Coordinates of C-alpha atoms in Angstrom, one line a residue:
X27 CA -29.8 11.6 -9.4
X28 CA -30.2 7.9 -10.3
X29 CA -29.5 5.0 -7.9
X30 CA -26.4 2.9 -8.1
X31 CA -25.2 -0.5 -7.0
X32 CA -22.0 0.7 -5.4
X33 CA -20.9 4.2 -4.4
X34 CA -17.2 5.0 -3.8
X35 CA -16.4 8.1 -1.7
X36 CA -13.1 9.6 -2.7
X37 CA -10.9 9.8 -5.8
X38 CA -7.5 8.9 -4.3
X39 CA -5.6 5.7 -4.8
X40 CA -8.0 3.6 -2.7
X41 CA -11.0 5.1 -4.4
X42 CA -9.5 4.4 -7.9
X43 CA -9.0 0.7 -7.2
X44 CA -12.3 0.3 -5.3
X45 CA -14.4 2.0 -8.1
X46 CA -12.7 0.2 -10.9
X47 CA -12.9 -3.2 -9.1
X48 CA -16.6 -2.8 -8.5
X49 CA -17.3 -1.7 -12.1
X50 CA -15.1 -4.6 -13.5
X51 CA -17.6 -7.0 -11.9
X52 CA -20.4 -5.3 -13.9
X53 CA -22.0 -3.3 -11.1
X54 CA -23.2 0.2 -11.8
X55 CA -20.7 2.2 -9.7
X56 CA -20.4 5.9 -8.8
X57 CA -17.3 7.6 -7.6
X58 CA -18.0 10.9 -5.7
X59 CA -15.0 13.1 -5.3
X60 CA -14.5 16.7 -4.3
X61 CA -12.4 17.5 -7.4
X62 CA -12.3 15.5 -10.6
X63 CA -9.0 17.2 -11.4
X64 CA -7.4 15.7 -8.3
X65 CA -8.2 12.0 -9.0
X66 CA -5.1 9.9 -8.4
X67 CA -3.0 12.9 -7.3
X68 CA 0.4 12.1 -6.0
X69 CA 0.2 14.6 -3.2
X70 CA 3.3 13.7 -1.4
X71 CA 6.3 11.8 -3.0
X72 CA 5.6 11.3 -6.8
X73 CA 6.8 7.7 -6.6
X74 CA 5.2 4.3 -6.6
X75 CA 6.6 1.2 -5.0
X76 CA 9.6 0.7 -2.7
X77 CA 10.5 -1.9 -0.1
X78 CA 7.4 -4.0 0.5
X79 CA 5.3 -1.4 -1.2
X80 CA 6.5 -2.6 -4.6
X81 CA 5.3 -6.1 -3.7
X82 CA 1.9 -4.5 -2.9
X83 CA 1.7 -2.9 -6.4
X84 CA 2.5 -6.1 -8.1
X85 CA -0.1 -7.9 -6.0
X86 CA -2.7 -5.3 -6.9
X87 CA -1.9 -5.9 -10.6
X88 CA -2.1 -9.7 -10.2
X89 CA -5.5 -9.2 -8.7
X90 CA -6.7 -7.1 -11.7
X91 CA -6.0 -3.7 -10.3
X92 CA -4.9 -0.6 -12.2
X93 CA -2.0 0.9 -10.3
X94 CA 0.7 -1.2 -12.0
X95 CA -0.5 0.0 -15.4
X96 CA -0.7 3.6 -14.3
X97 CA 2.9 3.7 -13.1
X98 CA 4.3 1.7 -16.0
X99 CA 2.8 4.2 -18.4
X100 CA 4.0 7.3 -16.6
X101 CA 7.3 6.6 -14.7
X102 CA 10.4 8.7 -15.3
X103 CA 12.9 6.6 -13.4
X104 CA 12.9 2.9 -12.4
X105 CA 15.0 1.1 -9.8
X106 CA 15.1 -2.2 -8.0
X107 CA 15.9 -1.5 -4.3
X108 CA 18.0 -3.8 -2.1
X109 CA 19.8 -5.4 -5.1
X110 CA 22.7 -6.5 -2.9
X111 CA 20.3 -8.5 -0.6
X112 CA 18.2 -11.6 -1.2
X113 CA 15.1 -11.7 -3.5
X114 CA 12.7 -11.8 -0.5
X115 CA 13.5 -8.2 0.4
X116 CA 14.1 -6.7 -3.1
X117 CA 11.4 -4.5 -4.5
X118 CA 10.7 -2.2 -7.5
X119 CA 10.3 1.5 -7.2
X120 CA 9.5 4.1 -9.9
X121 CA 9.5 7.9 -9.9
X122 CA 6.4 9.1 -11.6
X123 CA 5.5 12.0 -13.8
X124 CA 3.1 13.4 -11.2
X125 CA 0.7 15.1 -13.7
X126 CA 0.7 12.3 -16.3
X127 CA -0.1 9.8 -13.6
X128 CA -3.1 11.7 -12.3
X129 CA -4.4 12.5 -15.8
X130 CA -4.1 8.8 -16.8
X131 CA -5.9 7.7 -13.7
X132 CA -8.8 10.0 -14.5
X133 CA -8.8 8.9 -18.1
X134 CA -8.8 5.2 -17.1
X135 CA -11.8 5.6 -14.8
X136 CA -13.7 7.6 -17.5
X137 CA -13.2 4.8 -20.0
X138 CA -14.2 2.0 -17.5
X139 CA -17.7 0.5 -18.3
X140 CA -20.3 0.7 -15.6
X141 CA -18.4 3.5 -13.8
X142 CA -19.6 7.2 -13.4
X143 CA -17.8 10.1 -11.8
X144 CA -19.4 12.9 -9.9
X145 CA -18.0 16.0 -8.3
X146 CA -19.4 16.8 -4.9
X147 CA -18.6 16.3 -1.2
X148 CA -20.3 13.5 0.9
X149 CA -21.4 14.8 4.3
X150 CA -23.5 11.9 5.6
X151 CA -24.6 8.3 5.1
X152 CA -28.1 7.1 4.4
X153 CA -29.0 4.3 6.9
X154 CA -31.9 1.9 7.1
X155 CA -32.3 -1.0 9.5
X156 CA -28.6 -1.0 10.4
X157 CA -27.5 -1.0 6.7
X158 CA -25.8 1.7 4.7
X159 CA -28.1 2.4 1.7
X160 CA -26.5 5.5 0.2
X161 CA -25.0 8.9 0.8
X162 CA -25.9 12.6 1.4
X163 CA -23.9 15.2 -0.4
X164 CA -23.0 18.9 0.4
X165 CA -25.2 20.1 -2.5
X166 CA -28.2 18.2 -1.2
X167 CA -28.2 15.0 -3.2
X168 CA -29.5 11.8 -1.6
X169 CA -28.0 9.0 -3.7
X170 CA -28.9 5.4 -2.9
X171 CA -26.7 2.3 -3.3
X172 CA -26.6 -1.3 -2.2
X173 CA -23.0 -0.8 -0.8
X174 CA -20.8 2.1 -0.1
X175 CA -17.0 2.2 0.0
X176 CA -15.5 5.0 2.1
X177 CA -12.0 6.2 1.0
X178 CA -11.6 9.8 2.3
X179 CA -7.8 9.9 2.6
X180 CA -6.6 13.0 4.5
X181 CA -9.7 15.1 3.7
X182 CA -12.1 14.1 6.4
X183 CA -12.0 17.1 8.7
X184 CA -8.5 17.7 7.3
X185 CA -6.4 20.7 8.6
X186 CA -3.0 21.9 7.3
X187 CA -0.3 23.5 9.4
X188 CA 2.6 25.7 8.4
X189 CA 4.1 27.3 11.5
X190 CA 1.5 29.6 13.0
X191 CA -0.8 29.3 10.0
X192 CA -3.5 26.6 9.8
X193 CA -6.5 26.1 7.6
X194 CA -9.2 23.5 6.9
X195 CA -7.6 21.6 3.9
X196 CA -7.0 18.0 2.9
X197 CA -4.0 19.2 0.9
X198 CA -2.5 22.7 0.4
X199 CA -5.1 24.6 -1.7
X200 CA -7.8 21.9 -1.5
X201 CA -10.8 22.1 0.8
X202 CA -11.3 19.6 3.6
X203 CA -14.4 17.4 3.7
X204 CA -16.4 18.8 6.6
X205 CA -19.3 17.1 8.3
X206 CA -18.8 13.4 7.5
X207 CA -16.3 12.7 10.3
X208 CA -18.7 14.3 12.9
X209 CA -21.6 12.3 11.6
X210 CA -19.6 9.1 11.8
X211 CA -18.8 9.9 15.4
X212 CA -22.5 10.4 16.1
X213 CA -23.3 7.0 14.5
X214 CA -20.9 5.4 17.0
X215 CA -17.7 4.9 15.0
X216 CA -14.4 5.2 16.8
X217 CA -12.8 8.2 15.1
X218 CA -9.3 9.4 15.9
X219 CA -6.8 12.0 14.5
X220 CA -3.6 11.3 12.6
X221 CA -1.0 13.5 11.0
X222 CA 1.2 13.3 8.0
X223 CA 3.3 15.8 6.1
X224 CA 5.0 16.7 2.9
X225 CA 8.3 18.5 2.0
X226 CA 8.7 21.8 0.1
X227 CA 9.1 21.8 -3.7
X228 CA 12.0 23.8 -5.2
X229 CA 12.7 25.1 -8.7
X230 CA 15.1 22.9 -10.7
X231 CA 16.8 25.8 -12.5
X232 CA 17.8 27.3 -9.1
X233 CA 19.8 24.2 -8.0
X234 CA 23.5 23.7 -8.2
X235 CA 23.8 20.2 -9.6
X236 CA 27.6 20.1 -9.3
X237 CA 27.1 19.9 -5.5
X238 CA 24.5 17.1 -5.7
X239 CA 25.3 13.3 -6.0
X240 CA 23.5 11.9 -9.1
X241 CA 21.4 8.8 -8.8
X242 CA 20.4 7.1 -12.1
X243 CA 17.8 4.6 -12.8
X244 CA 18.4 0.9 -13.7
X245 CA 19.2 -0.1 -17.2
X246 CA 16.9 -3.1 -17.0
X247 CA 13.3 -2.1 -16.3
X248 CA 10.9 -4.7 -14.8
X249 CA 7.3 -3.6 -15.4
X250 CA 5.0 -3.4 -12.5
X251 CA 2.1 -4.9 -14.5
X252 CA 2.4 -8.6 -15.5
X253 CA 0.6 -7.6 -18.7
X254 CA 3.7 -5.6 -19.8
X255 CA 6.6 -7.8 -20.9
X256 CA 9.1 -5.0 -21.6
X257 CA 9.4 -1.2 -21.3
X258 CA 12.1 0.8 -23.0
X259 CA 12.1 4.5 -22.0
X260 CA 14.5 7.3 -21.4
X261 CA 14.8 8.1 -17.7
X262 CA 15.5 11.2 -15.6
X263 CA 18.1 11.2 -12.8
X264 CA 17.4 11.8 -9.1
X265 CA 20.0 13.4 -6.8
X266 CA 21.2 13.2 -3.2
X267 CA 22.3 15.8 -0.7
X268 CA 22.7 16.0 3.1
X269 CA 21.7 18.2 6.0
X270 CA 24.4 19.6 8.3
X271 CA 25.1 21.2 11.6
X272 CA 23.8 24.6 10.3
X273 CA 20.6 23.0 9.2
X274 CA 20.0 21.4 12.5
X275 CA 20.8 24.6 14.5
X276 CA 18.2 26.6 12.6
X277 CA 15.6 23.9 13.2
X278 CA 16.4 23.6 16.9
X279 CA 16.4 27.4 17.4
X280 CA 12.8 27.5 15.9
X281 CA 11.4 24.3 17.2
X282 CA 9.0 26.2 19.5
X283 CA 7.3 27.5 16.3
X284 CA 6.5 24.0 15.0
X285 CA 2.8 23.1 15.5
X286 CA 4.1 19.5 16.2
X287 CA 5.9 20.7 19.3
X288 CA 3.6 23.6 20.2
X289 CA 0.6 21.4 20.8
X290 CA -1.6 22.5 17.9
X291 CA -1.3 19.1 16.3
X292 CA -2.7 16.3 18.4
X293 CA -2.7 13.5 15.7
X294 CA 0.0 10.8 15.7
X295 CA 2.5 11.1 12.9
X296 CA 4.3 8.4 10.9
X297 CA 7.1 6.9 12.9
X298 CA 9.0 5.6 9.9
X299 CA 8.7 8.8 7.8
X300 CA 9.3 11.6 10.4
X301 CA 9.5 15.3 9.7
X302 CA 12.9 16.9 9.7
X303 CA 12.0 18.5 13.1
X304 CA 11.4 15.0 14.5
X305 CA 14.7 13.7 13.1
X306 CA 16.7 16.6 14.6
X307 CA 15.0 16.3 18.0
X308 CA 14.9 12.4 18.2
X309 CA 18.4 11.8 16.8
X310 CA 20.6 14.6 18.2
X311 CA 23.7 12.4 17.7
X312 CA 23.2 12.3 14.0
X313 CA 25.5 14.8 12.2
X314 CA 23.5 14.7 9.0
X315 CA 20.4 13.3 7.3
X316 CA 20.2 12.1 3.7
X317 CA 17.8 14.0 1.4
X318 CA 16.7 12.9 -2.1
X319 CA 16.1 15.6 -4.7
X320 CA 13.6 14.1 -7.1
X321 CA 11.9 15.5 -10.2
X322 CA 8.1 15.7 -10.2
X323 CA 7.8 15.1 -13.9
X324 CA 8.9 15.9 -17.4
X325 CA 7.0 19.1 -17.9
X326 CA 7.7 20.9 -14.6
X327 CA 10.5 22.6 -12.8
X328 CA 9.4 21.4 -9.4
X329 CA 11.7 19.1 -7.5
X330 CA 10.6 17.1 -4.5
X331 CA 12.9 17.1 -1.3
X332 CA 12.3 13.5 -0.1
X333 CA 13.2 13.3 3.6
X334 CA 12.6 16.9 4.4
X335 CA 8.9 17.2 5.4
X336 CA 8.2 19.9 7.9
X337 CA 5.5 22.1 9.4
X338 CA 7.9 25.0 10.4
X339 CA 7.0 28.5 9.3
X340 CA 7.9 29.3 5.7
X341 CA 10.6 31.8 6.5
X342 CA 12.3 29.1 8.7
X343 CA 12.0 26.6 5.8
X344 CA 13.7 29.0 3.5
X345 CA 16.6 29.4 5.9
X346 CA 17.3 25.7 6.7
X347 CA 16.7 24.4 3.1
X348 CA 19.3 26.8 1.8
X349 CA 21.9 25.4 4.1
X350 CA 22.0 22.1 2.1
X351 CA 24.7 21.6 -0.6
X352 CA 23.2 22.3 -4.0
X353 CA 20.2 24.2 -2.6
X354 CA 22.0 27.3 -1.3
X355 CA 20.3 29.5 -3.8
X356 CA 17.1 27.5 -4.4
X357 CA 13.8 29.0 -5.1
X358 CA 11.0 27.4 -3.1
X359 CA 7.8 27.0 -5.2
X360 CA 5.6 25.3 -2.6
X361 CA 6.2 25.2 1.2
X362 CA 6.3 22.0 3.3
X363 CA 3.2 21.5 5.5
X364 CA 1.6 19.0 7.9
X365 CA -1.9 17.8 7.6
X366 CA -4.1 16.4 10.4
X367 CA -7.2 14.4 9.6
X368 CA -9.9 12.0 10.9
X369 CA -9.5 8.2 10.6
X370 CA -11.6 5.3 11.7
X371 CA -10.3 2.6 14.1
X372 CA -9.8 -0.4 11.7
X373 CA -10.5 -3.0 14.3
X374 CA -14.1 -2.0 13.7
X375 CA -13.9 -3.8 10.3
X376 CA -14.2 -7.5 9.3
X377 CA -11.3 -8.9 7.2
X378 CA -13.4 -8.2 4.2
X379 CA -13.1 -4.4 5.2
X380 CA -16.8 -4.3 5.8
X381 CA -17.9 -2.3 8.9
X382 CA -19.0 -4.3 11.9
X383 CA -21.2 -1.4 13.0
X384 CA -22.9 -0.7 9.7
X385 CA -23.6 -3.4 7.1
X386 CA -22.8 -2.7 3.5
X387 CA -20.3 0.0 4.4
X388 CA -16.7 -0.8 3.4
X389 CA -13.7 1.3 4.5
X390 CA -10.3 1.6 2.8
X391 CA -7.1 3.6 2.6
X392 CA -5.8 6.3 5.0
X393 CA -9.3 6.4 6.5
X394 CA -8.2 3.1 8.2
X395 CA -5.0 4.7 9.6
X396 CA -2.5 3.7 6.9
X397 CA 0.2 5.7 5.2
X398 CA 1.2 5.5 1.5
X399 CA -0.4 5.2 -1.9
X400 CA 0.3 1.5 -2.2
X401 CA -1.3 0.5 1.1
X402 CA -4.3 2.6 0.2
X403 CA -4.7 1.1 -3.2
X404 CA -4.4 -2.4 -1.9
X405 CA -7.2 -1.8 0.6
X406 CA -9.3 0.0 -2.0
X407 CA -9.0 -3.0 -4.4
X408 CA -10.1 -5.5 -1.7
X409 CA -13.0 -3.3 -0.5
X410 CA -14.2 -2.9 -4.1
X411 CA -13.9 -6.6 -4.8
X412 CA -15.7 -7.5 -1.6
X413 CA -18.5 -4.9 -2.0
X414 CA -19.2 -6.5 -5.4
X415 CA -19.0 -10.1 -4.0
X416 CA -21.5 -9.2 -1.3
X417 CA -24.0 -8.0 -3.9
X418 CA -23.4 -11.3 -5.7
X419 CA -24.2 -13.2 -2.6
X420 CA -20.7 -14.8 -2.6
X421 CA -18.1 -15.2 0.2
X422 CA -15.6 -12.3 0.4
X423 CA -12.1 -12.5 -0.8
X424 CA -9.9 -12.6 2.3
X425 CA -6.2 -13.1 1.6
X426 CA -4.2 -15.0 4.2
X427 CA -0.8 -13.8 5.6
X428 CA 0.7 -16.8 3.8
X429 CA -0.7 -15.7 0.4
X430 CA 0.1 -12.0 0.1
X431 CA 1.5 -8.8 1.6
X432 CA -2.1 -7.5 1.2
X433 CA -3.2 -10.3 3.5
X434 CA -0.6 -9.2 6.1
X435 CA -1.6 -5.5 5.7
X436 CA -5.4 -6.1 6.3
X437 CA -4.9 -8.7 9.0
X438 CA -2.7 -6.3 11.0
X439 CA -5.2 -3.5 10.7
X440 CA -8.4 -5.4 11.6
X441 CA -6.8 -7.6 14.2
X442 CA -4.3 -5.2 16.0
X443 CA -5.5 -1.8 14.9
X444 CA -3.0 1.1 14.7
X445 CA -2.4 4.3 16.7
X446 CA 0.0 5.7 14.2
X447 CA 0.0 5.8 10.4
X448 CA 0.6 2.1 9.4
X449 CA 3.3 1.5 6.8
X450 CA 4.1 -1.9 5.2
X451 CA 7.6 -3.4 5.7
X452 CA 9.1 -6.7 4.5
X453 CA 9.7 -7.5 8.2
X454 CA 5.9 -7.6 8.8
X455 CA 5.5 -10.6 6.5
X456 CA 6.5 -13.8 8.1
X457 CA 6.6 -15.7 4.8
X458 CA 8.3 -13.0 2.7
X459 CA 10.5 -15.4 0.7
X460 CA 7.3 -16.9 -0.8
X461 CA 5.7 -13.4 -1.2
X462 CA 8.3 -12.0 -3.7
X463 CA 7.2 -9.3 -6.1
X464 CA 8.1 -11.4 -9.1
X465 CA 5.7 -14.3 -8.3
X466 CA 2.6 -12.3 -7.4
X467 CA 0.7 -13.5 -10.5
X468 CA 1.5 -17.1 -9.7
X469 CA 0.0 -16.6 -6.2
X470 CA -3.0 -14.5 -6.9
X471 CA -4.2 -14.2 -10.5
X472 CA -6.1 -17.6 -10.6
X473 CA -7.8 -16.7 -7.3
X474 CA -8.7 -13.2 -8.7
X475 CA -10.2 -14.8 -11.8
X476 CA -12.4 -17.1 -9.6
X477 CA -13.6 -14.0 -7.7
X478 CA -14.5 -12.1 -11.0
X479 CA -11.6 -9.5 -10.5
X480 CA -9.0 -10.6 -13.1
X481 CA -9.9 -11.1 -16.7
X482 CA -9.8 -14.3 -18.8
X483 CA -6.9 -12.8 -20.7
X484 CA -4.9 -12.4 -17.5
X485 CA -5.6 -16.1 -16.6
X486 CA -4.6 -17.2 -20.0
X487 CA -1.4 -15.2 -19.8
X488 CA -0.6 -16.8 -16.4
X489 CA -1.2 -20.3 -17.8
X490 CA 1.1 -19.6 -20.7
X491 CA 3.8 -18.4 -18.3
X492 CA 3.5 -21.5 -16.2
X493 CA 3.7 -23.7 -19.3
X494 CA 6.8 -21.8 -20.5
X495 CA 8.4 -22.1 -17.0
X496 CA 7.9 -25.9 -17.1
X497 CA 9.4 -26.0 -20.6
X498 CA 12.4 -24.0 -19.5
X499 CA 13.0 -26.3 -16.5
X500 CA 13.0 -29.3 -18.9
X501 CA 15.5 -27.5 -21.1
X502 CA 17.7 -26.8 -18.2
X503 CA 17.4 -30.3 -16.8
X504 CA 18.5 -31.8 -20.1
X505 CA 21.9 -30.0 -19.8
X506 CA 24.7 -32.1 -18.1
X507 CA 27.9 -30.8 -16.6
X508 CA 30.3 -32.4 -14.0
X509 CA 27.8 -35.3 -13.6
X510 CA 25.0 -32.9 -12.7
X511 CA 21.9 -31.8 -14.6
X512 CA 21.3 -28.1 -15.1
X513 CA 18.7 -27.8 -12.3
X514 CA 21.2 -29.0 -9.7
X515 CA 23.9 -26.8 -11.2
X516 CA 21.6 -23.8 -10.8
X517 CA 21.3 -24.4 -7.1
X518 CA 25.0 -23.7 -6.7
X519 CA 25.8 -20.1 -5.7
X520 CA 28.3 -19.5 -8.4
X521 CA 26.0 -20.7 -11.2
X522 CA 23.3 -18.4 -12.6
X523 CA 20.9 -18.3 -15.5
X524 CA 23.3 -16.3 -17.6
X525 CA 25.9 -19.0 -17.2
X526 CA 23.6 -21.7 -18.4
X527 CA 22.3 -19.5 -21.2
X528 CA 25.9 -19.2 -22.5
X529 CA 26.0 -23.0 -22.8
X530 CA 22.4 -23.8 -23.8
X531 CA 21.1 -21.8 -26.8
X532 CA 17.5 -22.8 -26.3
X533 CA 17.3 -20.8 -23.0
X534 CA 17.6 -17.6 -25.1
X535 CA 14.1 -18.3 -26.5
X536 CA 12.4 -17.6 -23.2
X537 CA 11.4 -14.2 -21.8
X538 CA 13.3 -12.4 -19.0
X539 CA 10.4 -12.8 -16.6
X540 CA 10.2 -16.6 -17.2
X541 CA 14.0 -17.0 -16.8
X542 CA 14.0 -14.9 -13.6
X543 CA 11.1 -16.8 -12.1
X544 CA 12.6 -20.2 -12.8
X545 CA 16.0 -19.2 -11.5
X546 CA 14.6 -18.0 -8.2
X547 CA 12.4 -21.0 -7.8
X548 CA 15.3 -23.4 -8.3
X549 CA 17.8 -21.5 -6.3
X550 CA 15.6 -21.2 -3.3
X551 CA 13.7 -24.4 -3.6
X552 CA 14.9 -25.7 -0.2
X553 CA 14.0 -22.5 1.7
X554 CA 10.6 -22.3 -0.1
X555 CA 9.8 -25.9 0.9
X556 CA 10.6 -25.2 4.5
X557 CA 8.5 -22.0 4.5
X558 CA 5.7 -23.9 2.8
X559 CA 5.7 -26.4 5.8
X560 CA 5.6 -23.5 8.2
X561 CA 2.8 -21.8 6.3
X562 CA 0.7 -25.0 6.2
X563 CA 0.9 -25.1 10.1
X564 CA -0.2 -21.5 10.2
X565 CA -3.1 -22.1 7.8
X566 CA -4.5 -24.9 10.0
X567 CA -5.4 -22.4 12.8
X568 CA -7.0 -20.2 10.1
X569 CA -9.3 -23.0 9.1
X570 CA -10.9 -23.3 12.6
X571 CA -13.8 -20.9 12.2
X572 CA -15.4 -19.1 15.0
X573 CA -19.3 -19.1 14.9
X574 CA -20.7 -15.7 14.1
X575 CA -23.2 -16.0 17.0
X576 CA -20.6 -17.1 19.6
X577 CA -21.3 -15.9 23.2
X578 CA -17.9 -15.2 24.7
X579 CA -19.6 -14.7 28.1
X580 CA -20.5 -18.4 28.0
X581 CA -16.8 -19.5 27.9
X582 CA -15.8 -20.3 31.5
X583 CA -12.3 -19.3 32.5
X584 CA -11.6 -16.6 29.9
X585 CA -9.7 -13.7 31.3
X586 CA -11.7 -10.4 31.3
X587 CA -9.1 -8.8 28.9
X588 CA -9.3 -11.5 26.3
X589 CA -13.1 -11.7 26.6
X590 CA -13.4 -8.0 25.9
X591 CA -11.0 -8.1 23.0
X592 CA -12.8 -11.0 21.4
X593 CA -16.0 -9.1 21.6
X594 CA -14.4 -6.0 20.1
X595 CA -12.4 -7.6 17.3
X596 CA -14.9 -10.4 16.6
X597 CA -12.2 -12.7 15.1
X598 CA -13.5 -14.9 12.3
X599 CA -11.1 -17.8 13.0
X600 CA -8.7 -19.1 15.7
X601 CA -5.7 -17.9 13.9
X602 CA -6.9 -14.3 14.0
X603 CA -7.9 -14.7 17.6
X604 CA -4.3 -15.8 18.4
X605 CA -2.9 -12.6 16.8
X606 CA -5.0 -10.1 18.9
X607 CA -2.6 -8.1 21.1
X608 CA -2.8 -9.0 24.7
X609 CA -4.8 -12.3 24.3
X610 CA -3.3 -15.1 26.3
X611 CA -2.4 -18.5 24.8
X612 CA -4.5 -20.2 27.5
X613 CA -7.6 -18.2 26.5
X614 CA -7.2 -19.3 22.8
X615 CA -7.0 -22.9 24.1
X616 CA -10.3 -22.3 26.0
X617 CA -11.8 -20.8 22.9
X618 CA -10.8 -23.8 20.8
X619 CA -12.2 -26.2 23.3
X620 CA -15.5 -24.4 23.5
X621 CA -15.8 -24.4 19.6
X622 CA -15.0 -28.2 19.6
X623 CA -17.6 -28.9 22.3
X624 CA -20.2 -26.8 20.6
X625 CA -19.6 -28.6 17.3
X626 CA -19.8 -32.1 19.0
X627 CA -23.1 -31.1 20.6
X628 CA -24.6 -30.4 17.2
X629 CA -24.0 -26.8 16.6
X630 CA -22.4 -25.8 13.3
X631 CA -19.2 -23.8 13.3

């Protein structure tokens, strides 16, 4: 087996982005995965995007990633969520053709220059002088590399549970990756257990659609990738049903058979995506819970029961699922199950996602305690970019909280850590009005080009868009009505771009994306300016760097709790130090004073 520049462990959504990002920079990259047929598999909900998650996908695309293209080419329904609310909390979501998405992901990787795929299981890391220099596989290969990206998803010591049944699997029917988690523990990594789950799949032809509420996609489709201007495609409907008292009674009567409540599962599950058992137990006052019945693709009968994940025995699942309207005679094709797996404490990583314990090892995805395809892909992209930048001898790409949802995601993980599967929400982003899904290219593509991640074609497309936005603003400004120019008119709540377009023919010459961007920029100019001021204050603390060789024991007056947390997290700047849970404001002030004094005495910071 030949040597490589970068090895990526895992073929899930983090692995796809990490491997393609490293290869895009021209480094010989090897993806090692347990099954080439499972690359990019949508193992839970076959959908991409959603609230905050849609923003992540558009940021991934703006940075040169592939997820936006994959979903644009394979979706079967598209919707913008939160349409009735402001643009800061709106986001795109698309139901995917599950099998087409996975096939296209594999095909995309196979066609990527400098990227090789290899089917095996990594069981250990090769280490020399505190650096990761390669991997050891189950079949006995020792493969060397200058950097390794770890993206094991739910497979590292994974175990599935269905009632009294359990087995070593990362997904139902797929082997767990055994050995690597134990070896990482021996190396000194902090390894914990987390839990996630997935609902049963039912046969479409066995459903009574007259009892289900239909949910159609949007007529206007906004592509996830900025490289796609327009998509016209027939869409499939989704459906809605509800649980009821009978459903809840069956679950309560059998709750003792759930491994979640019987003590077999010790890992923490996702708070914001609980199993149906959790919903019934935690919210006894709720008379019903909403369930979405969603197709898994064009060429399959399987329908996904979104909101009904469970680890109860199969016979119990059959009973309670058949109490739902529209599903009373359903045929269950795959049972629901829970999966428990090893994850690494993300506070053991630098903001570049490189390990503090082992140089040249980068970690991304559910291995860091996150939940969701989009969160995984975002981390994978950044880990792949930064692994390549390290080999170039360049500074890593670290996005600030003011720049991107990806910046919020990674900062939360490496600064605060997580004890439960982390999920991105709009409420986590302090500057969300500036971090809209529609302007991700304006925020990130130029930066990505400078860091060798986005192509020249992407940069040229961005420059063309900016030029056209300026031209459109000039056209709008030239229109006069009621003593106001078009820009001032557009700031009024009752005036929109469609209104101006009905009066100014030239506006019709511009694309929908340009018109949408200009309209939002003008309408929210005041709010954006205010948020820009707040962001600049935030950025000032980020610019005060903490020396790598700082000795926290030498700072007089620090509380013991803050001292220990500074040593553990190793913040790179004062802003990050301020966000560490439990750190006192007074201790941050002492830290800043120490850095200032050190600098004045001739030490560089």
